[in-house]
PDB file of C-alpha atoms and ligand atoms in Angstrom:
ATOM      1  CA  MET A   1     -23.013   8.790  -9.052  1.00 89.00           C
ATOM      2  CA  THR A   2     -20.622  11.072  -8.286  1.00 95.00           C
ATOM      3  CA  ILE A   3     -17.464   8.638  -7.245  1.00 97.00           C
ATOM      4  CA  PRO A   4     -14.496   9.950  -5.391  1.00 98.00           C
ATOM      5  CA  ARG A   5     -11.504  10.395  -7.178  1.00 98.00           C
ATOM      6  CA  HIS A   6      -9.313  10.258  -4.290  1.00 98.00           C
ATOM      7  CA  LEU A   7     -10.011   7.471  -1.398  1.00 99.00           C
ATOM      8  CA  ALA A   8      -7.846   7.756   1.638  1.00 99.00           C
ATOM      9  CA  VAL A   9      -8.357   5.052   4.297  1.00 99.00           C
ATOM     10  CA  ILE A  10      -7.540   3.910   7.969  1.00 99.00           C
ATOM     11  CA  MET A  11      -7.142   0.490   8.035  1.00 98.00           C
ATOM     12  CA  ASP A  12      -7.752   0.350  11.665  1.00 98.00           C
ATOM     13  CA  GLY A  13      -8.366  -2.392  13.933  1.00 98.00           C
ATOM     14  CA  ASN A  14      -6.293  -5.150  12.880  1.00 98.00           C
ATOM     15  CA  GLY A  15      -5.213  -5.875  16.431  1.00 98.00           C
ATOM     16  CA  ARG A  16      -9.162  -6.260  18.084  1.00 98.00           C
ATOM     17  CA  TRP A  17      -9.940  -8.633  15.649  1.00 98.00           C
ATOM     18  CA  ALA A  18      -6.811 -10.519  16.570  1.00 98.00           C
ATOM     19  CA  ALA A  19      -7.272 -10.364  21.162  1.00 98.00           C
ATOM     20  CA  ARG A  20     -11.674 -10.774  20.269  1.00 98.00           C
ATOM     21  CA  ARG A  21     -10.036 -14.022  18.722  1.00 98.00           C
ATOM     22  CA  ARG A  22      -7.173 -14.694  21.310  1.00 98.00           C
ATOM     23  CA  ARG A  23      -4.530 -14.930  19.199  1.00 98.00           C
ATOM     24  CA  PRO A  24      -1.916 -11.890  19.418  1.00 97.00           C
ATOM     25  CA  ARG A  25      -1.758  -8.640  16.944  1.00 98.00           C
ATOM     26  CA  ILE A  26      -0.116  -9.575  14.732  1.00 97.00           C
ATOM     27  CA  ILE A  27      -2.106 -13.067  13.377  1.00 98.00           C
ATOM     28  CA  GLY A  28      -4.492  -9.562  12.872  1.00 98.00           C
ATOM     29  CA  HIS A  29      -1.411  -7.760  10.960  1.00 98.00           C
ATOM     30  CA  ARG A  30      -1.659 -10.437   8.688  1.00 97.00           C
ATOM     31  CA  ALA A  31      -5.661 -11.133   8.605  1.00 98.00           C
ATOM     32  CA  GLY A  32      -5.408  -7.058   7.645  1.00 98.00           C
ATOM     33  CA  ALA A  33      -3.016  -7.677   4.739  1.00 96.00           C
ATOM     34  CA  ARG A  34      -6.035  -9.892   2.681  1.00 96.00           C
ATOM     35  CA  ALA A  35      -7.927  -6.845   3.255  1.00 98.00           C
ATOM     36  CA  VAL A  36      -5.683  -4.351   2.039  1.00 98.00           C
ATOM     37  CA  ASN A  37      -5.915  -6.615  -1.992  1.00 97.00           C
ATOM     38  CA  LEU A  38      -9.709  -6.281  -1.132  1.00 98.00           C
ATOM     39  CA  CYS A  39      -9.611  -2.847  -0.932  1.00 98.00           C
ATOM     40  CA  ILE A  40      -7.479  -2.350  -4.424  1.00 98.00           C
ATOM     41  CA  ASP A  41      -9.675  -4.600  -5.940  1.00 98.00           C
ATOM     42  CA  PHE A  42     -12.392  -2.540  -4.987  1.00 98.00           C
ATOM     43  CA  CYS A  43     -11.256   0.918  -6.700  1.00 98.00           C
ATOM     44  CA  LEU A  44      -9.750  -0.615  -9.744  1.00 98.00           C
ATOM     45  CA  GLU A  45     -13.623  -1.872 -10.539  1.00 98.00           C
ATOM     46  CA  ARG A  46     -15.241   1.002  -9.267  1.00 98.00           C
ATOM     47  CA  GLY A  47     -12.351   2.993 -11.368  1.00 98.00           C
ATOM     48  CA  ILE A  48     -11.496   5.252  -8.253  1.00 98.00           C
ATOM     49  CA  ALA A  49      -7.862   7.020  -9.767  1.00 98.00           C
ATOM     50  CA  ALA A  50      -5.851   7.118  -6.925  1.00 99.00           C
ATOM     51  CA  LEU A  51      -6.038   5.156  -3.318  1.00 99.00           C
ATOM     52  CA  THR A  52      -3.930   6.359  -0.040  1.00 99.00           C
ATOM     53  CA  LEU A  53      -3.900   3.540   2.313  1.00 98.00           C
ATOM     54  CA  PHE A  54      -2.261   4.140   6.334  1.00 98.00           C
ATOM     55  CA  ALA A  55      -0.208   1.406   7.057  1.00 98.00           C
ATOM     56  CA  PHE A  56       2.346   2.205   9.189  1.00 98.00           C
ATOM     57  CA  SER A  57       2.334   6.074  11.605  1.00 98.00           C
ATOM     58  CA  SER A  58       5.052   8.424  12.994  1.00 98.00           C
ATOM     59  CA  GLU A  59       4.146   7.686  15.819  1.00 98.00           C
ATOM     60  CA  ASN A  60       3.713   3.076  15.225  1.00 98.00           C
ATOM     61  CA  TRP A  61       7.726   2.870  16.176  1.00 98.00           C
ATOM     62  CA  GLY A  62       6.852   3.663  19.571  1.00 98.00           C
ATOM     63  CA  ARG A  63       4.807  -0.013  19.850  1.00 98.00           C
ATOM     64  CA  PRO A  64       6.110  -3.089  21.495  1.00 98.00           C
ATOM     65  CA  GLU A  65       9.911  -3.938  19.273  1.00 98.00           C
ATOM     66  CA  GLU A  66       8.523  -7.335  19.296  1.00 97.00           C
ATOM     67  CA  GLU A  67       5.336  -5.839  17.131  1.00 98.00           C
ATOM     68  CA  VAL A  68       7.378  -3.676  15.093  1.00 98.00           C
ATOM     69  CA  GLY A  69       9.214  -6.297  14.083  1.00 98.00           C
ATOM     70  CA  ALA A  70       6.729  -8.665  12.658  1.00 98.00           C
ATOM     71  CA  LEU A  71       5.241  -5.313  11.091  1.00 98.00           C
ATOM     72  CA  MET A  72       8.752  -4.893   9.220  1.00 98.00           C
ATOM     73  CA  LYS A  73       8.654  -8.906   8.053  1.00 98.00           C
ATOM     74  CA  LEU A  74       4.409  -8.717   7.045  1.00 98.00           C
ATOM     75  CA  PHE A  75       5.774  -5.261   5.182  1.00 98.00           C
ATOM     76  CA  LEU A  76       8.567  -6.952   3.321  1.00 98.00           C
ATOM     77  CA  ASN A  77       6.827 -10.155   2.561  1.00 97.00           C
ATOM     78  CA  ALA A  78       4.029  -8.157   1.086  1.00 97.00           C
ATOM     79  CA  LEU A  79       6.342  -6.476  -0.999  1.00 97.00           C
ATOM     80  CA  GLU A  80       8.179  -9.199  -1.956  1.00 96.00           C
ATOM     81  CA  ARG A  81       4.820 -10.530  -3.054  1.00 96.00           C
ATOM     82  CA  GLU A  82       1.895  -8.397  -4.307  1.00 97.00           C
ATOM     83  CA  VAL A  83       4.185  -6.037  -6.542  1.00 98.00           C
ATOM     84  CA  VAL A  84       4.060  -8.279  -9.140  1.00 97.00           C
ATOM     85  CA  GLU A  85       0.345  -8.902  -9.683  1.00 97.00           C
ATOM     86  CA  LEU A  86      -0.426  -5.042  -8.690  1.00 98.00           C
ATOM     87  CA  HIS A  87       2.201  -4.082 -11.451  1.00 98.00           C
ATOM     88  CA  ARG A  88      -0.129  -6.630 -13.362  1.00 98.00           C
ATOM     89  CA  ARG A  89      -3.267  -4.930 -13.194  1.00 97.00           C
ATOM     90  CA  GLY A  90      -2.003  -1.346 -13.316  1.00 98.00           C
ATOM     91  CA  VAL A  91      -1.067  -0.058 -10.135  1.00 98.00           C
ATOM     92  CA  ARG A  92       1.289   2.870  -9.541  1.00 98.00           C
ATOM     93  CA  VAL A  93       2.361   2.297  -5.801  1.00 98.00           C
ATOM     94  CA  ARG A  94       4.277   4.759  -4.039  1.00 98.00           C
ATOM     95  CA  PHE A  95       5.562   5.236  -1.192  1.00 98.00           C
ATOM     96  CA  ILE A  96       4.914   8.377   1.247  1.00 98.00           C
ATOM     97  CA  GLY A  97       6.662   8.470   4.761  1.00 98.00           C
ATOM     98  CA  GLU A  98       9.862   9.220   6.104  1.00 98.00           C
ATOM     99  CA  ARG A  99      11.487   6.339   4.292  1.00 97.00           C
ATOM    100  CA  GLY A 100      14.846   6.131   6.646  1.00 98.00           C
ATOM    101  CA  ARG A 101      13.559   4.861   9.494  1.00 98.00           C
ATOM    102  CA  PHE A 102      13.239   1.319   7.234  1.00 98.00           C
ATOM    103  CA  GLY A 103      15.698  -0.681   6.703  1.00 98.00           C
ATOM    104  CA  ALA A 104      17.839  -1.239   4.050  1.00 98.00           C
ATOM    105  CA  GLN A 105      16.064  -4.353   2.572  1.00 98.00           C
ATOM    106  CA  ILE A 106      12.539  -2.729   2.636  1.00 98.00           C
ATOM    107  CA  ARG A 107      13.831   0.993   0.808  1.00 98.00           C
ATOM    108  CA  GLU A 108      14.967  -1.339  -1.874  1.00 98.00           C
ATOM    109  CA  ARG A 109      12.280  -2.904  -2.467  1.00 98.00           C
ATOM    110  CA  MET A 110       9.355  -0.211  -2.556  1.00 98.00           C
ATOM    111  CA  GLN A 111      12.139   1.874  -5.058  1.00 98.00           C
ATOM    112  CA  ALA A 112      11.952  -1.486  -7.105  1.00 98.00           C
ATOM    113  CA  ALA A 113       8.611  -1.574  -6.543  1.00 98.00           C
ATOM    114  CA  GLU A 114       7.670   2.842  -7.584  1.00 98.00           C
ATOM    115  CA  ALA A 115      10.071   1.872 -10.472  1.00 98.00           C
ATOM    116  CA  GLN A 116       8.619  -1.305 -11.235  1.00 98.00           C
ATOM    117  CA  THR A 117       4.788   0.198 -11.698  1.00 98.00           C
ATOM    118  CA  ALA A 118       5.850   4.313 -12.367  1.00 98.00           C
ATOM    119  CA  GLY A 119       4.153   3.645 -15.854  1.00 98.00           C
ATOM    120  CA  ASN A 120       0.932   2.346 -14.873  1.00 98.00           C
ATOM    121  CA  THR A 121      -2.143   4.519 -14.754  1.00 98.00           C
ATOM    122  CA  ARG A 122      -5.119   3.066 -14.146  1.00 98.00           C
ATOM    123  CA  LEU A 123      -4.841   3.179 -10.250  1.00 98.00           C
ATOM    124  CA  ALA A 124      -1.840   5.522  -8.051  1.00 98.00           C
ATOM    125  CA  LEU A 125      -1.541   3.630  -5.078  1.00 98.00           C
ATOM    126  CA  ASN A 126      -0.231   5.756  -2.701  1.00 98.00           C
ATOM    127  CA  ILE A 127       1.107   3.833   1.001  1.00 98.00           C
ATOM    128  CA  ALA A 128       1.718   5.636   3.775  1.00 98.00           C
ATOM    129  CA  ALA A 129       4.412   4.152   5.830  1.00 98.00           C
ATOM    130  CA  SER A 130       6.153   5.903   9.094  1.00 98.00           C
ATOM    131  CA  TYR A 131       4.397   8.732   8.115  1.00 99.00           C
ATOM    132  CA  GLY A 132       2.779  11.642  10.113  1.00 98.00           C
ATOM    133  CA  GLY A 133       1.099  14.503   8.962  1.00 98.00           C
ATOM    134  CA  ARG A 134       2.534  16.901  11.456  1.00 98.00           C
ATOM    135  CA  GLN A 135       5.800  15.786   9.924  1.00 98.00           C
ATOM    136  CA  ASP A 136       4.914  16.107   5.976  1.00 98.00           C
ATOM    137  CA  ILE A 137       4.178  19.589   7.248  1.00 98.00           C
ATOM    138  CA  ALA A 138       7.160  20.178   8.407  1.00 98.00           C
ATOM    139  CA  ALA A 139       9.106  18.944   5.847  1.00 98.00           C
ATOM    140  CA  ALA A 140       7.183  21.063   3.687  1.00 98.00           C
ATOM    141  CA  ALA A 141       8.366  24.443   6.052  1.00 98.00           C
ATOM    142  CA  ARG A 142      11.816  23.006   5.177  1.00 98.00           C
ATOM    143  CA  SER A 143      11.947  22.726   2.140  1.00 98.00           C
ATOM    144  CA  LEU A 144      10.703  26.365   1.691  1.00 98.00           C
ATOM    145  CA  ALA A 145      13.312  27.554   4.235  1.00 98.00           C
ATOM    146  CA  HIS A 146      16.169  26.219   2.341  1.00 98.00           C
ATOM    147  CA  ASP A 147      14.359  27.960  -1.063  1.00 98.00           C
ATOM    148  CA  VAL A 148      14.790  31.196   0.694  1.00 98.00           C
ATOM    149  CA  ALA A 149      17.682  30.532   2.427  1.00 98.00           C
ATOM    150  CA  GLU A 150      19.768  30.205  -1.018  1.00 98.00           C
ATOM    151  CA  GLY A 151      17.594  33.112  -2.128  1.00 98.00           C
ATOM    152  CA  ARG A 152      15.563  30.857  -4.691  1.00 98.00           C
ATOM    153  CA  ILE A 153      12.016  32.228  -3.351  1.00 98.00           C
ATOM    154  CA  GLN A 154      11.135  35.313  -1.276  1.00 98.00           C
ATOM    155  CA  PRO A 155       8.889  34.939   2.150  1.00 98.00           C
ATOM    156  CA  ASP A 156       6.067  36.604   0.464  1.00 98.00           C
ATOM    157  CA  ASP A 157       5.881  34.367  -2.328  1.00 98.00           C
ATOM    158  CA  ILE A 158       5.161  31.392  -0.073  1.00 98.00           C
ATOM    159  CA  ASP A 159       0.936  30.780  -0.259  1.00 98.00           C
ATOM    160  CA  GLU A 160      -1.345  27.940  -0.403  1.00 98.00           C
ATOM    161  CA  ALA A 161      -0.525  26.513  -3.780  1.00 98.00           C
ATOM    162  CA  LEU A 162       3.461  26.986  -3.086  1.00 98.00           C
ATOM    163  CA  PHE A 163       3.285  24.945   0.023  1.00 98.00           C
ATOM    164  CA  ALA A 164       0.646  22.768  -1.436  1.00 98.00           C
ATOM    165  CA  SER A 165       2.940  21.899  -3.866  1.00 98.00           C
ATOM    166  CA  ARG A 166       5.571  20.650  -0.713  1.00 98.00           C
ATOM    167  CA  VAL A 167       3.552  18.279   0.317  1.00 98.00           C
ATOM    168  CA  ALA A 168       3.343  14.724   0.345  1.00 98.00           C
ATOM    169  CA  LEU A 169       0.261  13.649  -2.665  1.00 98.00           C
ATOM    170  CA  ALA A 170       0.490  17.253  -4.344  1.00 98.00           C
ATOM    171  CA  ASP A 171       0.154  16.208  -7.750  1.00 98.00           C
ATOM    172  CA  LEU A 172      -3.250  14.441  -7.364  1.00 98.00           C
ATOM    173  CA  PRO A 173      -5.914  16.049  -6.487  1.00 98.00           C
ATOM    174  CA  PRO A 174      -6.889  16.321  -2.486  1.00 98.00           C
ATOM    175  CA  PRO A 175      -8.449  13.381  -0.869  1.00 98.00           C
ATOM    176  CA  ASP A 176     -12.190  13.364  -1.610  1.00 98.00           C
ATOM    177  CA  LEU A 177     -13.319  10.341   1.020  1.00 98.00           C
ATOM    178  CA  PHE A 178     -11.742   9.475   3.826  1.00 99.00           C
ATOM    179  CA  ILE A 179     -12.952   6.190   5.883  1.00 99.00           C
ATOM    180  CA  ARG A 180     -11.359   5.184   9.036  1.00 99.00           C
ATOM    181  CA  THR A 181     -12.705   1.464  10.092  1.00 99.00           C
ATOM    182  CA  GLY A 182     -12.655   0.388  13.773  1.00 98.00           C
ATOM    183  CA  GLY A 183     -14.824   2.232  15.324  1.00 98.00           C
ATOM    184  CA  ASP A 184     -12.599   5.107  16.060  1.00 98.00           C
ATOM    185  CA  THR A 185     -13.176   8.451  14.824  1.00 98.00           C
ATOM    186  CA  ARG A 186     -10.184  10.616  15.039  1.00 98.00           C
ATOM    187  CA  ILE A 187      -7.495  11.713  11.834  1.00 98.00           C
ATOM    188  CA  SER A 188      -4.580   9.707  14.137  1.00 98.00           C
ATOM    189  CA  ASN A 189      -2.041  12.757  12.670  1.00 98.00           C
ATOM    190  CA  PHE A 190      -2.431  11.422   9.225  1.00 98.00           C
ATOM    191  CA  LEU A 191      -3.025  13.733   5.983  1.00 98.00           C
ATOM    192  CA  LEU A 192      -4.067  16.579   7.853  1.00 98.00           C
ATOM    193  CA  TRP A 193      -2.870  19.450   5.424  1.00 98.00           C
ATOM    194  CA  GLN A 194      -4.745  16.968   2.417  1.00 98.00           C
ATOM    195  CA  LEU A 195      -8.453  16.309   4.607  1.00 98.00           C
ATOM    196  CA  ALA A 196      -9.273  19.836   5.231  1.00 98.00           C
ATOM    197  CA  TYR A 197     -12.078  20.008   2.825  1.00 98.00           C
ATOM    198  CA  THR A 198     -12.619  15.650   2.942  1.00 98.00           C
ATOM    199  CA  GLU A 199     -15.228  14.149   3.773  1.00 98.00           C
ATOM    200  CA  LEU A 200     -15.018  11.693   6.599  1.00 98.00           C
ATOM    201  CA  TRP A 201     -16.499   8.215   6.940  1.00 99.00           C
ATOM    202  CA  PHE A 202     -16.015   5.893  10.153  1.00 98.00           C
ATOM    203  CA  THR A 203     -17.638   2.524  10.534  1.00 98.00           C
ATOM    204  CA  ASP A 204     -17.011  -0.192  13.520  1.00 98.00           C
ATOM    205  CA  THR A 205     -15.866  -1.990  10.872  1.00 98.00           C
ATOM    206  CA  LEU A 206     -12.961  -4.461  11.933  1.00 98.00           C
ATOM    207  CA  TRP A 207     -10.137  -3.427   9.337  1.00 98.00           C
ATOM    208  CA  PRO A 208      -9.964  -8.073   8.551  1.00 98.00           C
ATOM    209  CA  GLU A 209     -13.357  -8.113   8.251  1.00 98.00           C
ATOM    210  CA  LEU A 210     -13.780  -5.200   5.866  1.00 98.00           C
ATOM    211  CA  ASP A 211     -16.082  -5.699   2.660  1.00 98.00           C
ATOM    212  CA  ALA A 212     -16.907  -4.378  -0.241  1.00 98.00           C
ATOM    213  CA  ALA A 213     -20.576  -3.986   0.667  1.00 98.00           C
ATOM    214  CA  THR A 214     -19.186  -2.066   3.896  1.00 98.00           C
ATOM    215  CA  LEU A 215     -16.706  -0.013   0.941  1.00 98.00           C
ATOM    216  CA  SER A 216     -20.033   0.385  -1.281  1.00 98.00           C
ATOM    217  CA  LEU A 217     -21.932   2.064   1.889  1.00 98.00           C
ATOM    218  CA  ALA A 218     -19.079   4.885   2.397  1.00 98.00           C
ATOM    219  CA  LEU A 219     -19.828   5.449  -1.385  1.00 98.00           C
ATOM    220  CA  ASP A 220     -23.397   6.185  -1.570  1.00 98.00           C
ATOM    221  CA  ASP A 221     -22.986   7.921   1.411  1.00 98.00           C
ATOM    222  CA  PHE A 222     -20.130  10.057  -0.869  1.00 98.00           C
ATOM    223  CA  ALA A 223     -22.032  10.604  -3.479  1.00 98.00           C
ATOM    224  CA  ARG A 224     -25.019  11.976  -1.673  1.00 98.00           C
ATOM    225  CA  ARG A 225     -23.329  14.304   0.194  1.00 97.00           C
ATOM    226  CA  GLU A 226     -23.231  18.450  -1.169  1.00 96.00           C
ATOM    227  CA  ARG A 227     -19.717  19.909  -0.454  1.00 97.00           C
ATOM    228  CA  ARG A 228     -19.964  23.277  -0.160  1.00 97.00           C
ATOM    229  CA  PHE A 229     -16.452  24.236   0.226  1.00 97.00           C
ATOM    230  CA  GLY A 230     -16.970  27.392   2.312  1.00 97.00           C
ATOM    231  CA  LEU A 231     -20.109  28.447  -0.063  1.00 97.00           C
ATOM    232  CA  THR A 232     -23.930  27.966  -0.233  1.00 98.00           C
ATOM    233  CA  GLY A 233     -26.268  25.383  -1.067  1.00 97.00           C
ATOM    234  CA  ASP A 234     -27.711  27.954  -3.757  1.00 97.00           C
ATOM    235  CA  GLN A 235     -23.623  29.183  -5.307  1.00 97.00           C
ATOM    236  CA  VAL A 236     -23.406  24.906  -5.355  1.00 96.00           C
ATOM    237  CA  ALA A 237     -26.066  24.642  -6.897  1.00 96.00           C
ATOM    238  CA  ASP A 238     -25.792  27.551  -8.822  1.00 97.00           C
ATOM    239  CA  LEU A 239     -22.051  26.009 -10.216  1.00 95.00           C
ATOM    240  CA  GLU A 240     -24.135  22.830 -10.963  1.00 91.00           C
ATOM    241  CA  THR A 241     -25.971  23.409 -13.422  1.00 94.00           C
ATOM    242  CA  SER A 242     -22.912  25.846 -15.650  1.00 93.00           C
ATOM    243  CA  ALA A 243     -20.253  22.386 -15.481  1.00 87.00           C
TER     244      ALA A 243
HETATM  245  C1  LIG B   1      -4.033  -1.090  13.120  1.00 89.76           C
HETATM  246  O1  LIG B   1      -3.991  -1.887  13.157  1.00 89.76           O
HETATM  247  C2  LIG B   1      -2.834  -1.100  12.729  1.00 89.76           C
HETATM  248  C3  LIG B   1      -1.393  -0.765  12.509  1.00 89.76           C
HETATM  249  C4  LIG B   1      -1.241   0.692  13.319  1.00 89.76           C
HETATM  250  C5  LIG B   1      -0.191  -0.988  11.784  1.00 89.76           C
HETATM  251  P1  LIG B   1      -3.938  -1.752  15.039  1.00 89.76           P
HETATM  252  O2  LIG B   1      -2.752  -2.387  14.942  1.00 89.76           O
HETATM  253  O3  LIG B   1      -4.129  -0.401  15.320  1.00 89.76           O
HETATM  254  O4  LIG B   1      -4.825  -2.151  15.235  1.00 89.76           O
HETATM  255  P2  LIG B   1      -6.204  -1.795  17.234  1.00 89.76           P
HETATM  256  O5  LIG B   1      -6.299  -0.279  16.865  1.00 89.76           O
HETATM  257  O6  LIG B   1      -4.943  -1.749  17.864  1.00 89.76           O
HETATM  258  O7  LIG B   1      -7.352  -2.502  16.931  1.00 89.76           O
HETATM  259  C1  LIG B   2      -3.164   4.664  12.619  1.00 89.76           C
HETATM  260  O1  LIG B   2      -4.074   3.837  13.529  1.00 89.76           O
HETATM  261  C2  LIG B   2      -2.385   4.323  11.845  1.00 89.76           C
HETATM  262  C3  LIG B   2      -2.968   3.116  11.245  1.00 89.76           C
HETATM  263  C4  LIG B   2      -3.550   2.091   9.895  1.00 89.76           C
HETATM  264  C5  LIG B   2      -1.730   2.594  10.474  1.00 89.76           C
HETATM  265  P1  LIG B   2      -3.733   3.741  14.692  1.00 89.76           P
HETATM  266  O2  LIG B   2      -3.982   3.023  16.207  1.00 89.76           O
HETATM  267  O3  LIG B   2      -1.853   4.266  15.303  1.00 89.76           O
HETATM  268  O4  LIG B   2      -4.185   4.751  15.578  1.00 89.76           O
HETATM  269  P2  LIG B   2      -4.610   5.573  17.301  1.00 89.76           P
HETATM  270  O5  LIG B   2      -3.484   4.770  18.087  1.00 89.76           O
HETATM  271  O6  LIG B   2      -5.815   5.109  17.909  1.00 89.76           O
HETATM  272  O7  LIG B   2      -5.491   6.748  17.515  1.00 89.76           O
HETATM  273 MG1  LIG B   3      -5.647   1.454  15.990  1.00 89.76          MG
END
């Protein structure tokens, strides 16, 4: 069975999970934190090499102050509690997104988590926090523009490969499989550049209710798909036999 090398996940539905229980949204976020561990365990068990989780979008800063504040507390707690265990299990943790928008404590914890786990190789875990796909692409364009302005490259040097080297997660293969929980079928400004040829999979399951069976369904579905990358089915079959 073909296993995705890189899995990207939009963890959605925490608020609705809480609303169904007539509880405040933050209770849903807390319940969602458990599902994060489940998802990481699943990747470790199945030998998935990289996992990118959308934890907080650029746009999520616009939520009510109370919810944003509670999420920041939750985030800080998770950084304090989980990193030791992640390190023990051989997980390398990295963060993508506009880090400068977080408070000093969170930024320090992010930095410490990255430094502590930098040598781990079992699973590359990327947390997208204050992340937006458009902002990622804009930052790449900006860095290339600086290189041109300072004479390090010429405008005509800019091609897909060079551009790809400036967006987030440039050192990883792009996601093979994308999963979104919570029932909505949209990308919501997640990895726009990186998802160009990713297989998309959606489930109505709310993030706090995620279980290994649901993730298995996604993997089974992925394994059955023919990824053609613009070629014909026959060409793909030929490439597979020659590989
Ligand atoms: C995802 O759950 C978590 C974050 C965006 C931080 P939501 O909070 O978006 O949950 P719903 O979509 O309102 O149910
Ligand atoms: C996407 O979920 C972002 C995260 C899960 C972190 P949203 O709940 O913010 O997305 P929309 O608003 O439904 O598009
Ligand atoms: Mg949502």
